[in-house]
Tab-separated table of C-alpha atoms and ligand atoms in Angstrom:
chain	number	residue	atom	x	y	z
A	1	MET	CA	19.447	-11.440	10.954
A	2	THR	CA	21.565	-8.318	10.464
A	3	ILE	CA	18.740	-6.147	11.706
A	4	PHE	CA	18.287	-8.428	14.693
A	5	ILE	CA	21.962	-8.070	15.619
A	6	PHE	CA	21.741	-4.340	15.067
A	7	GLN	CA	18.814	-4.045	17.482
A	8	LYS	CA	20.668	-6.130	20.048
A	9	SER	CA	23.789	-4.017	19.550
A	10	GLN	CA	21.852	-0.858	20.282
A	11	LYS	CA	20.754	-2.275	23.622
A	12	LEU	CA	24.307	-3.282	24.403
A	13	ILE	CA	25.719	0.113	23.448
A	14	LYS	CA	23.366	1.618	26.012
A	15	TRP	CA	24.845	-0.761	28.563
A	16	PHE	CA	28.364	0.306	27.614
A	17	VAL	CA	27.459	3.938	28.080
A	18	PHE	CA	25.893	3.116	31.415
A	19	LEU	CA	28.966	1.220	32.588
A	20	TYR	CA	31.311	3.899	31.343
A	21	SER	CA	29.395	6.585	33.149
A	22	ARG	CA	29.823	4.633	36.380
A	23	LYS	CA	33.611	4.678	35.813
A	24	THR	CA	33.741	0.925	36.065
A	25	ASN	CA	37.277	-0.402	36.175
A	26	LEU	CA	38.814	-1.461	32.891
A	27	LEU	CA	38.977	-5.174	33.658
A	28	PHE	CA	35.270	-5.312	34.338
A	29	PHE	CA	34.707	-3.428	31.099
A	30	TYR	CA	36.697	-5.980	29.075
A	31	ARG	CA	34.764	-8.816	30.658
A	32	TRP	CA	31.643	-7.119	29.475
A	33	ILE	CA	32.960	-6.937	25.916
A	34	PHE	CA	33.712	-10.654	26.052
A	35	PHE	CA	30.225	-11.359	27.340
A	36	VAL	CA	28.706	-9.199	24.634
A	37	LEU	CA	30.626	-10.978	21.881
A	38	GLN	CA	29.505	-14.352	23.206
A	39	PHE	CA	25.951	-13.092	23.371
A	40	LEU	CA	26.048	-11.811	19.793
A	41	MET	CA	27.509	-15.057	18.488
A	42	SER	CA	24.824	-17.113	20.203
A	43	GLU	CA	22.056	-14.880	18.821
A	44	ALA	CA	23.485	-15.105	15.331
A	45	GLY	CA	23.662	-18.869	15.644
A	46	ALA	CA	20.119	-19.129	16.953
A	47	SER	CA	18.515	-17.105	14.192
A	48	GLY	CA	20.802	-18.680	11.608
A	49	GLY	CA	19.338	-22.076	12.529
A	50	CYS	CA	15.855	-21.084	11.450
A	51	SER	CA	16.957	-18.721	8.726
A	52	PRO	CA	14.768	-19.980	5.853
A	53	ASP	CA	11.617	-19.414	7.917
A	54	GLY	CA	12.866	-16.248	9.507
A	55	ARG	CA	14.023	-14.828	6.238
A	56	ASP	CA	10.718	-15.651	4.527
A	57	LYS	CA	8.793	-13.982	7.305
A	58	TYR	CA	11.051	-10.965	7.066
A	59	LEU	CA	10.604	-10.757	3.289
A	60	GLN	CA	6.845	-11.119	3.684
A	61	GLN	CA	6.826	-8.293	6.196
A	62	LEU	CA	8.947	-6.179	3.890
A	63	ALA	CA	6.516	-6.815	1.040
A	64	GLN	CA	3.580	-5.851	3.243
A	65	ASN	CA	5.304	-2.641	4.302
A	66	HIS	CA	6.068	-1.983	0.677
A	67	ASP	CA	2.372	-2.406	-0.170
A	68	SER	CA	1.196	-0.040	2.502
A	69	MET	CA	3.898	2.486	1.628
A	70	PHE	CA	2.781	2.604	-1.981
A	71	CYS	CA	-0.925	1.927	-1.552
A	72	VAL	CA	-1.847	4.620	-4.093
A	73	GLU	CA	0.331	3.063	-6.781
A	74	PRO	CA	-2.171	1.639	-9.323
A	75	LEU	CA	-2.175	-2.031	-10.305
A	76	LYS	CA	-1.188	-2.809	-13.900
A	77	TRP	CA	-3.738	-5.583	-14.188
A	78	CYS	CA	-6.680	-7.134	-12.382
A	79	PRO	CA	-8.936	-10.082	-13.271
A	80	HIS	CA	-11.864	-7.723	-13.989
A	81	LEU	CA	-10.153	-5.718	-16.716
A	82	GLU	CA	-11.076	-7.980	-19.593
A	83	GLY	CA	-14.750	-8.288	-20.413
A	84	SER	CA	-16.184	-5.701	-18.056
A	85	VAL	CA	-14.750	-2.598	-19.781
A	86	LYS	CA	-17.110	-1.686	-22.644
A	87	PRO	CA	-16.333	0.759	-25.495
A	88	VAL	CA	-16.861	4.433	-24.742
A	89	PRO	CA	-20.270	5.635	-26.053
A	90	ASP	CA	-20.106	7.449	-29.411
A	91	ASN	CA	-21.135	10.769	-27.906
A	92	GLY	CA	-18.199	10.621	-25.457
A	93	LEU	CA	-18.299	11.278	-21.731
A	94	ASP	CA	-19.811	14.214	-19.865
A	95	THR	CA	-17.702	14.810	-16.760
A	96	SER	CA	-20.236	17.314	-15.385
A	97	HIS	CA	-23.011	14.680	-15.435
A	98	PRO	CA	-24.812	14.482	-12.062
A	99	CYS	CA	-25.309	11.239	-10.125
A	100	VAL	CA	-28.273	9.521	-11.795
A	101	THR	CA	-29.719	8.577	-8.402
A	102	CYS	CA	-29.358	11.716	-6.278
A	103	GLY	CA	-28.349	14.440	-8.746
A	104	ASP	CA	-25.200	15.398	-6.820
A	105	THR	CA	-22.465	16.948	-8.945
A	106	THR	CA	-19.565	17.202	-6.492
A	107	GLU	CA	-17.745	13.862	-6.824
A	108	ASN	CA	-18.939	11.394	-9.415
A	109	TRP	CA	-17.725	8.195	-10.998
A	110	VAL	CA	-18.722	6.627	-14.297
A	111	CYS	CA	-19.188	2.872	-14.563
A	112	LEU	CA	-16.971	1.529	-17.354
A	113	THR	CA	-19.475	-1.224	-18.155
A	114	CYS	CA	-22.789	0.660	-18.518
A	115	TYR	CA	-21.455	4.261	-18.467
A	116	LYS	CA	-23.973	5.367	-15.859
A	117	VAL	CA	-22.779	8.090	-13.482
A	118	PHE	CA	-23.019	7.720	-9.713
A	119	CYS	CA	-21.710	9.634	-6.717
A	120	SER	CA	-18.749	8.551	-4.589
A	121	ARG	CA	-18.698	6.834	-1.220
A	122	TYR	CA	-17.970	10.252	0.308
A	123	VAL	CA	-21.227	11.689	-1.040
A	124	ASN	CA	-24.143	9.220	-1.048
A	125	GLU	CA	-22.355	5.980	-1.993
A	126	HIS	CA	-24.430	5.463	-5.143
A	127	MET	CA	-21.530	3.937	-7.101
A	128	VAL	CA	-20.938	1.527	-4.210
A	129	GLU	CA	-24.629	0.568	-4.431
A	130	HIS	CA	-24.387	0.206	-8.217
A	131	ASN	CA	-21.439	-2.161	-7.878
A	132	LYS	CA	-23.383	-4.269	-5.376
A	133	ALA	CA	-26.495	-4.342	-7.589
A	134	GLU	CA	-24.622	-5.115	-10.842
A	135	GLN	CA	-22.206	-7.876	-9.929
A	136	ASP	CA	-20.360	-7.778	-13.264
A	137	HIS	CA	-19.759	-3.999	-13.280
A	138	HIS	CA	-16.397	-3.744	-11.570
A	139	LEU	CA	-14.443	-0.767	-12.880
A	140	THR	CA	-15.167	2.919	-12.501
A	141	LEU	CA	-13.541	6.155	-13.587
A	142	SER	CA	-13.436	9.185	-11.322
A	143	TYR	CA	-14.643	12.401	-12.912
A	144	ALA	CA	-12.871	14.224	-10.063
A	145	ASP	CA	-9.278	13.042	-10.604
A	146	MET	CA	-9.463	10.611	-13.582
A	147	SER	CA	-8.312	7.675	-11.461
A	148	ILE	CA	-9.746	4.239	-12.197
A	149	TRP	CA	-10.899	2.044	-9.334
A	150	CYS	CA	-11.857	-1.617	-9.279
A	151	TYR	CA	-14.577	-2.105	-6.698
A	152	ASP	CA	-13.993	-5.825	-6.534
A	153	CYS	CA	-10.227	-5.605	-6.018
A	154	GLY	CA	-10.338	-2.427	-3.944
A	155	GLN	CA	-7.425	-1.088	-6.009
A	156	TYR	CA	-6.584	1.661	-8.443
A	157	LEU	CA	-5.716	0.438	-11.924
A	158	ASP	CA	-3.638	1.627	-14.816
A	159	ASN	CA	-3.837	-0.401	-18.037
A	160	PRO	CA	-4.113	0.552	-21.738
A	161	ILE	CA	-7.599	-1.059	-21.853
A	162	LEU	CA	-8.742	1.873	-19.706
A	163	TYR	CA	-7.150	4.666	-21.725
A	164	PRO	CA	-10.007	5.286	-24.226
A	165	ALA	CA	-12.420	6.001	-21.362
A	166	ARG	CA	-9.917	8.141	-19.485
A	167	ASP	CA	-8.983	10.041	-22.644
A	168	ALA	CA	-12.660	10.704	-23.410
A	169	ALA	CA	-13.174	12.043	-19.873
A	170	CYS	CA	-10.046	14.216	-20.053
A	171	LYS	CA	-11.156	15.515	-23.443
A	172	HIS	CA	-14.429	16.733	-21.956
A	173	LYS	CA	-13.098	17.950	-18.622
A	174	PHE	CA	-10.066	19.840	-19.916
A	175	LYS	CA	-11.581	20.647	-23.340
A	176	GLU	CA	-8.531	19.152	-25.040
B	201	ZN	ZN1	-22.572	-0.149	-14.455
B	202	ZN	ZN1	-25.699	9.810	-5.711
B	203	ZN	ZN1	-10.487	-5.994	-10.236
């Protein structure tokens, strides 16, 4: 509601400036102020009447904006975390491993269920294909930037369940 009034006020301020610039006589100017006040009161009343709906819509919009503003912020949890993340193989992870389908080495992901390595959607989409072929393999770790992506949620994730895999990859990549 406040924002609504603010937007309206901006329009009205423009009118004031316009009227002032025309050197309108003072009486006319005061009548305008009266009109403006009436107008503002009626607007406030109108939106106040439907405030629960209006407010909910506003909050929803705010939440959506918030989501898009922080779209790279990883989720703390997703329904695919439990069950699909298998223990890291004993011999660790090889972050220089090529895509098992096309052999590309530029931008690969490792599946956290079967630990096979496939290339990204920006190379030949072999991890995308793997996710479609293996319906219960959801989570992947990027050998490029160590981010973890859930193909089924379309979101980055950050949860302690994923740390052993990420640590193993970091250990290999940065020779920690
Ligand atoms: Zn897999
Ligand atoms: Zn590939
Ligand atoms: Zn998920």
